Tab-separated table of C-alpha atoms and ligand atoms in Angstrom:
chain	number	residue	atom	x	y	z
W	1	MET	CA	-13.769	-13.309	25.692
W	2	SER	CA	-11.081	-14.886	27.827
W	3	GLU	CA	-8.432	-12.532	29.144
W	4	ASN	CA	-5.843	-14.120	26.871
W	5	GLN	CA	-7.793	-13.057	23.858
W	6	ASN	CA	-7.338	-9.324	24.258
W	7	ILE	CA	-4.911	-8.707	21.385
W	8	LEU	CA	-3.104	-5.602	20.147
W	9	LEU	CA	-1.644	-5.607	16.622
W	10	ILE	CA	0.670	-2.698	15.821
W	11	GLN	CA	1.088	-1.680	12.197
W	12	THR	CA	2.309	1.891	12.056
W	13	ALA	CA	4.103	1.699	8.699
W	14	PHE	CA	3.042	3.390	5.443
W	15	ILE	CA	-0.536	3.002	4.163
W	16	GLY	CA	0.615	0.450	1.524
W	17	ASP	CA	1.943	-1.752	4.313
W	18	VAL	CA	-1.358	-1.473	6.154
W	19	VAL	CA	-3.158	-2.760	3.040
W	20	LEU	CA	-0.703	-5.658	2.908
W	21	THR	CA	-1.526	-6.449	6.552
W	22	THR	CA	-5.240	-6.987	5.838
W	23	PRO	CA	-4.869	-10.734	5.013
W	24	MET	CA	-3.090	-11.144	8.388
W	25	ILE	CA	-5.955	-9.326	10.145
W	26	ARG	CA	-8.513	-11.532	8.396
W	27	ALA	CA	-6.561	-14.676	9.343
W	28	LEU	CA	-6.255	-13.484	12.942
W	29	ARG	CA	-10.032	-13.084	13.224
W	30	LYS	CA	-10.591	-16.544	11.712
W	31	CYS	CA	-8.195	-18.112	14.148
W	32	LYS	CA	-9.451	-16.193	17.209
W	33	PRO	CA	-13.166	-15.663	16.588
W	34	GLY	CA	-13.924	-14.676	20.188
W	35	ALA	CA	-10.938	-12.381	20.702
W	36	LYS	CA	-11.023	-8.640	21.084
W	37	ILE	CA	-8.752	-7.390	18.308
W	38	THR	CA	-7.355	-3.868	18.462
W	39	VAL	CA	-5.132	-2.480	15.705
W	40	MET	CA	-2.850	0.522	16.095
W	41	VAL	CA	-2.192	2.542	12.930
W	42	LYS	CA	-1.201	6.035	11.802
W	43	PRO	CA	-4.015	8.618	11.282
W	44	GLU	CA	-4.158	8.203	7.477
W	45	ALA	CA	-5.023	4.502	7.829
W	46	ARG	CA	-7.727	5.004	10.448
W	47	ALA	CA	-10.797	5.188	8.162
W	48	PHE	CA	-9.842	1.991	6.345
W	49	VAL	CA	-9.034	-0.042	9.376
W	50	GLU	CA	-12.220	1.104	11.119
W	51	SER	CA	-14.264	-0.180	8.192
W	52	LEU	CA	-12.864	-3.726	8.528
W	53	GLU	CA	-15.375	-5.966	10.260
W	54	GLU	CA	-12.603	-8.174	11.725
W	55	ILE	CA	-11.478	-5.390	14.052
W	56	ASP	CA	-13.055	-4.335	17.332
W	57	GLU	CA	-11.122	-1.152	18.041
W	58	VAL	CA	-8.625	1.134	16.339
W	59	LEU	CA	-5.933	3.007	18.240
W	60	VAL	CA	-4.247	5.853	16.404
W	61	ILE	CA	-0.667	6.879	16.885
W	62	ASP	CA	-0.104	10.422	15.685
W	63	LYS	CA	3.707	10.628	15.678
W	64	LYS	CA	3.728	14.142	14.214
W	65	LYS	CA	1.272	15.841	16.606
W	66	ALA	CA	-0.565	14.373	19.581
W	67	HIS	CA	1.989	11.700	20.420
W	68	ARG	CA	5.212	13.652	19.856
W	69	GLY	CA	7.629	13.866	22.762
W	70	LEU	CA	5.807	13.602	26.074
W	71	GLY	CA	2.552	12.966	24.168
W	72	MET	CA	3.874	9.425	23.800
W	73	LEU	CA	3.229	8.896	27.525
W	74	LYS	CA	-0.473	9.474	26.958
W	75	LEU	CA	-0.499	6.798	24.282
W	76	ILE	CA	1.287	4.369	26.610
W	77	ARG	CA	-1.308	5.113	29.325
W	78	ASP	CA	-4.115	4.459	26.817
W	79	ILE	CA	-2.560	1.126	25.867
W	80	ARG	CA	-1.952	0.081	29.468
W	81	LYS	CA	-5.474	0.756	30.655
W	82	ARG	CA	-6.872	-1.569	27.961
W	83	ASN	CA	-5.276	-4.565	29.639
W	84	PHE	CA	-4.033	-6.292	26.459
W	85	ARG	CA	-2.600	-9.774	26.994
W	86	ILE	CA	-0.915	-10.348	23.629
W	87	LEU	CA	0.975	-7.924	21.409
W	88	LEU	CA	1.812	-8.625	17.772
W	89	SER	CA	4.233	-6.194	16.173
W	90	PRO	CA	5.320	-6.908	12.602
W	91	HIS	CA	6.611	-3.324	12.376
W	92	GLN	CA	10.350	-3.072	12.821
W	93	SER	CA	11.078	0.434	13.979
W	94	HIS	CA	12.820	1.286	17.251
W	95	ARG	CA	9.943	3.497	18.257
W	96	THR	CA	7.394	0.684	17.871
W	97	SER	CA	9.600	-1.635	19.921
W	98	ILE	CA	9.898	0.954	22.672
W	99	ILE	CA	6.089	1.371	22.738
W	100	ALA	CA	5.779	-2.429	22.899
W	101	TRP	CA	8.211	-2.566	25.812
W	102	LEU	CA	6.556	0.281	27.761
W	103	SER	CA	3.083	-1.210	27.165
W	104	GLY	CA	3.717	-3.856	29.788
W	105	ILE	CA	1.727	-6.363	27.712
W	106	PRO	CA	2.686	-9.783	29.150
W	107	THR	CA	3.231	-11.649	25.855
W	108	ARG	CA	4.932	-9.718	23.083
W	109	PHE	CA	5.828	-10.983	19.606
W	110	GLY	CA	8.102	-9.049	17.229
W	111	TYR	CA	10.797	-9.628	14.631
W	112	ARG	CA	14.317	-10.457	15.742
W	113	SER	CA	15.497	-8.029	13.029
W	114	ALA	CA	13.500	-5.140	14.578
W	115	GLY	CA	15.278	-2.214	16.208
W	116	PHE	CA	15.478	-2.746	20.001
W	117	SER	CA	14.134	-6.292	19.555
W	118	MET	CA	14.784	-7.085	23.237
W	119	ALA	CA	11.353	-5.438	23.794
W	120	TYR	CA	9.786	-8.698	22.600
W	121	HIS	CA	9.495	-11.956	24.547
W	122	HIS	CA	9.328	-13.901	21.293
W	123	ARG	CA	11.596	-12.773	18.470
W	124	LEU	CA	10.535	-14.238	15.141
W	125	LYS	CA	12.515	-14.696	11.964
W	126	ARG	CA	11.368	-12.504	9.078
W	127	PRO	CA	11.375	-14.830	6.060
W	128	MET	CA	12.750	-12.466	3.420
W	129	GLU	CA	12.358	-15.048	0.650
W	130	LEU	CA	8.558	-14.718	0.864
W	131	PRO	CA	6.326	-11.887	-0.436
W	132	GLU	CA	5.484	-9.375	2.318
W	133	ILE	CA	1.883	-10.617	2.651
W	134	HIS	CA	3.156	-14.146	3.273
W	135	ARG	CA	5.770	-12.851	5.721
W	136	LEU	CA	2.955	-11.312	7.726
W	137	LEU	CA	0.852	-14.471	7.611
W	138	ARG	CA	3.912	-16.435	8.688
W	139	PHE	CA	4.330	-14.017	11.584
W	140	LEU	CA	0.868	-15.012	12.732
W	141	LYS	CA	1.534	-18.701	12.197
W	142	ASP	CA	4.768	-18.574	14.188
W	143	SER	CA	3.157	-16.614	17.024
W	144	ILE	CA	-0.414	-17.458	18.049
W	145	CYS	CA	-2.158	-19.119	15.076
W	146	PRO	CA	-0.171	-22.222	14.060
W	147	ASP	CA	-2.869	-23.409	11.643
W	148	VAL	CA	-2.892	-20.260	9.476
W	149	SER	CA	-2.785	-20.940	5.760
W	150	LEU	CA	-0.656	-18.688	3.560
W	151	GLU	CA	-3.129	-19.087	0.724
W	152	ASP	CA	-5.773	-16.587	1.767
W	153	ASP	CA	-3.521	-13.783	0.715
W	154	ILE	CA	-5.375	-11.129	-1.265
W	155	PRO	CA	-5.564	-7.682	0.391
W	156	HIS	CA	-9.033	-6.442	1.165
W	157	LEU	CA	-10.536	-3.125	2.154
W	158	GLU	CA	-14.115	-1.955	2.527
W	159	GLU	CA	-15.533	1.142	0.851
W	160	THR	CA	-16.516	3.888	3.274
W	161	GLU	CA	-19.589	6.093	2.850
W	162	THR	CA	-17.414	9.202	2.535
W	163	GLY	CA	-15.096	7.528	0.025
W	164	ARG	CA	-18.003	6.402	-2.139
W	165	HIS	CA	-19.483	9.880	-2.100
W	166	GLU	CA	-16.181	11.540	-3.021
W	167	ALA	CA	-15.559	9.200	-5.942
W	168	GLN	CA	-19.063	9.629	-7.289
W	169	GLU	CA	-18.811	13.415	-7.041
W	170	LEU	CA	-15.444	13.500	-8.789
W	171	LEU	CA	-16.644	11.375	-11.690
W	172	LYS	CA	-19.756	13.540	-11.937
W	173	GLU	CA	-17.658	16.702	-11.995
W	174	LEU	CA	-15.448	15.293	-14.756
W	175	ASN	CA	-18.500	13.900	-16.522
W	176	ILE	CA	-16.942	10.491	-17.050
W	177	ARG	CA	-17.604	6.870	-16.144
W	178	SER	CA	-15.243	3.987	-15.690
W	179	PRO	CA	-11.884	5.695	-16.289
W	180	ILE	CA	-8.421	4.189	-16.605
W	181	LEU	CA	-6.051	5.065	-13.748
W	182	LEU	CA	-2.355	5.840	-13.974
W	183	GLY	CA	-0.538	5.875	-10.632
W	184	CYS	CA	2.360	8.243	-11.149
W	185	SER	CA	3.285	8.621	-7.490
W	186	SER	CA	6.235	7.531	-5.397
W	187	VAL	CA	8.236	9.350	-2.825
W	188	TRP	CA	11.357	7.897	-4.458
W	189	ALA	CA	12.149	9.576	-7.782
W	190	THR	CA	13.756	6.477	-9.325
W	191	LYS	CA	10.599	4.458	-8.742
W	192	ARG	CA	8.670	6.816	-11.045
W	193	TRP	CA	8.288	5.847	-14.687
W	194	THR	CA	9.258	8.655	-17.048
W	195	PRO	CA	6.738	11.456	-17.847
W	196	HIS	CA	7.247	10.549	-21.522
W	197	GLY	CA	6.358	6.917	-20.842
W	198	PHE	CA	3.144	7.835	-19.012
W	199	ALA	CA	2.204	10.486	-21.607
W	200	GLU	CA	2.594	8.082	-24.527
W	201	LEU	CA	0.712	5.380	-22.678
W	202	ALA	CA	-2.123	7.824	-21.895
W	203	ARG	CA	-2.363	8.769	-25.579
W	204	ASP	CA	-2.548	5.097	-26.619
W	205	LEU	CA	-5.081	4.136	-23.962
W	206	ILE	CA	-7.432	6.981	-24.799
W	207	LYS	CA	-7.419	5.920	-28.423
W	208	LYS	CA	-7.658	2.194	-27.840
W	209	TYR	CA	-10.200	2.060	-25.003
W	210	LYS	CA	-12.111	5.281	-25.793
W	211	SER	CA	-11.781	6.184	-22.178
W	212	ASP	CA	-10.588	9.071	-20.025
W	213	VAL	CA	-7.338	8.684	-18.109
W	214	LEU	CA	-6.921	9.893	-14.526
W	215	LEU	CA	-3.477	10.576	-13.094
W	216	ILE	CA	-3.766	9.587	-9.430
W	217	GLY	CA	-1.560	10.257	-6.408
W	218	SER	CA	-1.315	12.345	-3.284
W	219	PRO	CA	-1.340	16.187	-3.306
W	220	ALA	CA	2.503	15.977	-3.367
W	221	ASP	CA	2.340	14.156	-6.697
W	222	ALA	CA	0.333	16.872	-8.497
W	223	ASP	CA	3.508	18.406	-9.980
W	224	VAL	CA	4.610	15.038	-11.368
W	225	ALA	CA	1.188	14.627	-12.994
W	226	ASP	CA	1.359	18.163	-14.409
W	227	GLN	CA	4.707	17.281	-15.929
W	228	ILE	CA	3.158	14.265	-17.650
W	229	ILE	CA	0.396	16.441	-19.097
W	230	LYS	CA	2.969	19.003	-20.226
W	231	VAL	CA	4.898	16.292	-22.087
W	232	ALA	CA	1.631	14.915	-23.554
W	233	ARG	CA	0.987	18.361	-25.072
W	234	GLU	CA	3.775	17.666	-27.534
W	235	PHE	CA	2.035	14.793	-29.267
W	236	VAL	CA	-1.559	14.494	-28.045
W	237	GLY	CA	-4.134	16.595	-29.830
W	238	GLU	CA	-6.539	18.958	-27.997
W	239	ASP	CA	-9.196	16.238	-27.871
W	240	GLY	CA	-6.796	13.816	-26.272
W	241	LEU	CA	-5.513	16.360	-23.801
W	242	ARG	CA	-9.047	17.019	-22.578
W	243	ARG	CA	-9.283	13.356	-21.636
W	244	ILE	CA	-6.210	13.330	-19.353
W	245	HIS	CA	-7.010	14.601	-15.865
W	246	ASN	CA	-4.690	15.318	-12.981
W	247	VAL	CA	-6.690	14.256	-9.909
W	248	CYS	CA	-3.754	13.912	-7.492
W	249	GLY	CA	-4.911	14.929	-4.050
W	250	LYS	CA	-8.509	15.436	-5.213
W	251	THR	CA	-9.799	12.640	-2.961
W	252	SER	CA	-8.999	11.220	0.433
W	253	LEU	CA	-7.532	7.710	0.503
W	254	PRO	CA	-10.977	6.116	0.982
W	255	GLY	CA	-12.125	8.274	-1.964
W	256	LEU	CA	-9.229	6.990	-4.067
W	257	PHE	CA	-10.145	3.409	-3.194
W	258	SER	CA	-13.765	4.008	-4.230
W	259	LEU	CA	-12.530	5.597	-7.438
W	260	MET	CA	-10.581	2.428	-8.163
W	261	LYS	CA	-13.701	0.333	-7.614
W	262	ARG	CA	-15.274	2.365	-10.439
W	263	SER	CA	-12.358	2.152	-12.857
W	264	GLN	CA	-11.398	-0.246	-15.647
W	265	PHE	CA	-7.827	-0.903	-14.654
W	266	LEU	CA	-4.749	0.615	-13.030
W	267	VAL	CA	-1.187	1.043	-14.247
W	268	SER	CA	1.022	2.235	-11.417
W	269	ASN	CA	4.576	2.680	-10.243
W	270	ASP	CA	5.601	0.216	-7.526
W	271	SER	CA	3.879	2.136	-4.774
W	272	ALA	CA	0.829	2.048	-2.441
W	273	PRO	CA	-1.804	2.406	-5.235
W	274	VAL	CA	-0.776	-1.068	-6.538
W	275	HIS	CA	-2.002	-2.628	-3.301
W	276	PHE	CA	-5.157	-0.517	-3.235
W	277	GLY	CA	-5.862	-1.773	-6.765
W	278	CYS	CA	-5.468	-5.381	-5.611
W	279	ALA	CA	-7.867	-4.745	-2.731
W	280	ALA	CA	-10.313	-3.107	-5.145
W	281	ARG	CA	-10.104	-6.267	-7.327
W	282	ILE	CA	-9.400	-4.387	-10.545
W	283	PRO	CA	-6.753	-5.414	-13.093
W	284	VAL	CA	-3.385	-3.947	-12.104
W	285	VAL	CA	-0.073	-3.562	-13.937
W	286	ALA	CA	2.774	-2.580	-11.588
W	287	LEU	CA	5.843	-0.853	-13.050
W	288	PHE	CA	9.099	-1.992	-11.445
W	289	GLY	CA	12.386	-0.138	-12.090
W	290	PRO	CA	15.038	0.019	-9.366
W	291	THR	CA	13.143	-2.555	-7.282
W	292	VAL	CA	12.221	-6.117	-8.234
W	293	PRO	CA	9.200	-8.302	-7.377
W	294	SER	CA	11.317	-10.689	-5.310
W	295	LEU	CA	11.759	-7.953	-2.693
W	296	GLY	CA	8.229	-8.894	-1.682
W	297	TYR	CA	5.984	-6.074	-2.882
W	298	ALA	CA	4.623	-7.301	-6.228
W	299	PRO	CA	0.846	-7.291	-6.529
W	300	ILE	CA	-0.899	-10.405	-5.211
W	301	ALA	CA	-4.357	-10.755	-6.711
W	302	PRO	CA	-5.972	-12.235	-9.796
W	303	ARG	CA	-5.553	-10.161	-12.933
W	304	THR	CA	-2.264	-8.473	-11.976
W	305	ALA	CA	1.082	-8.308	-13.729
W	306	VAL	CA	4.488	-6.636	-13.461
W	307	ALA	CA	6.120	-4.659	-16.267
W	308	GLU	CA	9.891	-4.475	-15.894
W	309	LEU	CA	13.175	-4.532	-17.780
W	310	GLU	CA	14.337	-8.028	-17.009
W	311	GLY	CA	18.012	-8.867	-16.880
W	312	LEU	CA	19.328	-5.308	-16.442
W	313	TYR	CA	22.614	-5.759	-14.576
W	314	CYS	CA	22.011	-3.029	-11.954
W	315	ARG	CA	18.533	-4.094	-10.776
W	316	PRO	CA	17.685	-3.950	-7.964
W	317	CYS	CA	19.791	-1.080	-6.723
W	318	GLY	CA	18.076	-0.741	-3.344
W	319	THR	CA	15.187	-2.039	-1.272
W	320	HIS	CA	12.967	0.938	-2.004
W	321	GLY	CA	14.545	3.032	-4.764
W	322	SER	CA	16.471	6.241	-4.364
W	323	HIS	CA	16.225	9.844	-5.472
W	324	ILE	CA	18.964	9.622	-8.118
W	325	CYS	CA	19.990	6.681	-10.300
W	326	PRO	CA	23.275	5.413	-8.795
W	327	GLU	CA	24.517	4.413	-12.285
W	328	GLY	CA	23.461	7.715	-13.847
W	329	HIS	CA	21.649	6.248	-16.901
W	330	PHE	CA	18.246	5.317	-15.379
W	331	ARG	CA	17.851	2.570	-17.936
W	332	CYS	CA	15.458	0.539	-15.748
W	333	MET	CA	12.706	3.093	-16.358
W	334	ARG	CA	13.863	4.862	-19.531
W	335	GLU	CA	13.915	1.608	-21.485
W	336	LEU	CA	10.556	0.407	-20.193
W	337	THR	CA	8.408	1.232	-23.197
W	338	PRO	CA	4.642	1.902	-23.442
W	339	ALA	CA	4.433	-1.113	-25.791
W	340	MET	CA	5.825	-3.371	-23.024
W	341	VAL	CA	3.279	-1.977	-20.583
W	342	GLU	CA	0.401	-2.311	-23.061
W	343	GLU	CA	1.288	-5.973	-23.561
W	344	LYS	CA	0.874	-6.498	-19.818
W	345	ILE	CA	-2.422	-4.613	-19.810
W	346	LEU	CA	-3.782	-7.030	-22.400
W	347	GLU	CA	-2.718	-9.938	-20.174
W	348	VAL	CA	-4.626	-8.637	-17.159
W	349	ILE	CA	-7.804	-7.427	-18.795
W	350	ASN	CA	-8.412	-10.496	-20.949
X	401	LIG	S1	21.048	1.823	-10.966
X	401	LIG	FE1	19.899	0.625	-12.428
X	401	LIG	S2	18.156	-0.115	-11.254
X	401	LIG	FE2	18.997	1.570	-10.100
X	401	LIG	S3	17.864	3.382	-10.766
X	401	LIG	FE3	19.677	3.218	-12.057
X	401	LIG	S4	19.046	2.089	-13.854
X	401	LIG	FE4	17.527	1.752	-12.246
């Protein structure tokens, strides 16, 4: 490895963004086969990134614990002693820019729209007209890999041993095989489809595909899933109810990914599970309400589709949704019917 090929890529955004960065990581390895590639991520992304064969080392930034306050100095020392020559930072926060600046890495690439962008020697344009995956590939093209193609754009993750074990154990415990997944999570309330919508869809899917339905999400989403089951009680018989399972928080993220690999298809709010589903190569229908695909986060993979209320005057009402509908009627999600979603399911599974 020549000195100039010691590269640090910083991606400390949400886990969904890390999944969207995987085509960039793959392209970086292809373009710099002899380089040492280190990726810095948050703790929750560590297991996934470690399992990618394109990466030599993973650095973890734990903003909430180890690297809070003065702990940040330890992280900077760790970065400095590795003697990186090139830094790629497609993450736009002030904090990341400050880390980049203090790292002393001699060639630093970041976005000109990033907070404290003067930390970077090369400030690149973020092409907002492209999907996020293509923006990241373009970052690479405009920085150190001019020959990168934007076509190799499907996210990829590897199963981990622990994840595989967790998924197998969960399916064994529930005594089911090949379930259908409903991703009811989102930190933004307006990005969540209605409990009634999910409940009706679950009822129809159980009947049509003779399959169990798992409501997936983080531990924080368990209440939302319970609400869906509560609504389902009104019109799903006892038999049907037994086939709807709230598994929010029952697996780690690698476990969730392995669960997806063993599932028929996924219907999910516009949130991280959509990108996991793409990486797992299963059919995915993404539900878009206050956001729209042109913001850059629609699924990119074969057998994927978006269900949305096209032409609604108030869409999009923000870049990532909000907690309350600014117009007060929440039509973008209330008028998205199970029939519209089922039509999209047929498109992706056939
Ligand atoms: S303003 Fe429109 S797009 Fe935004 S949450 Fe309300 S209904 Fe949805």
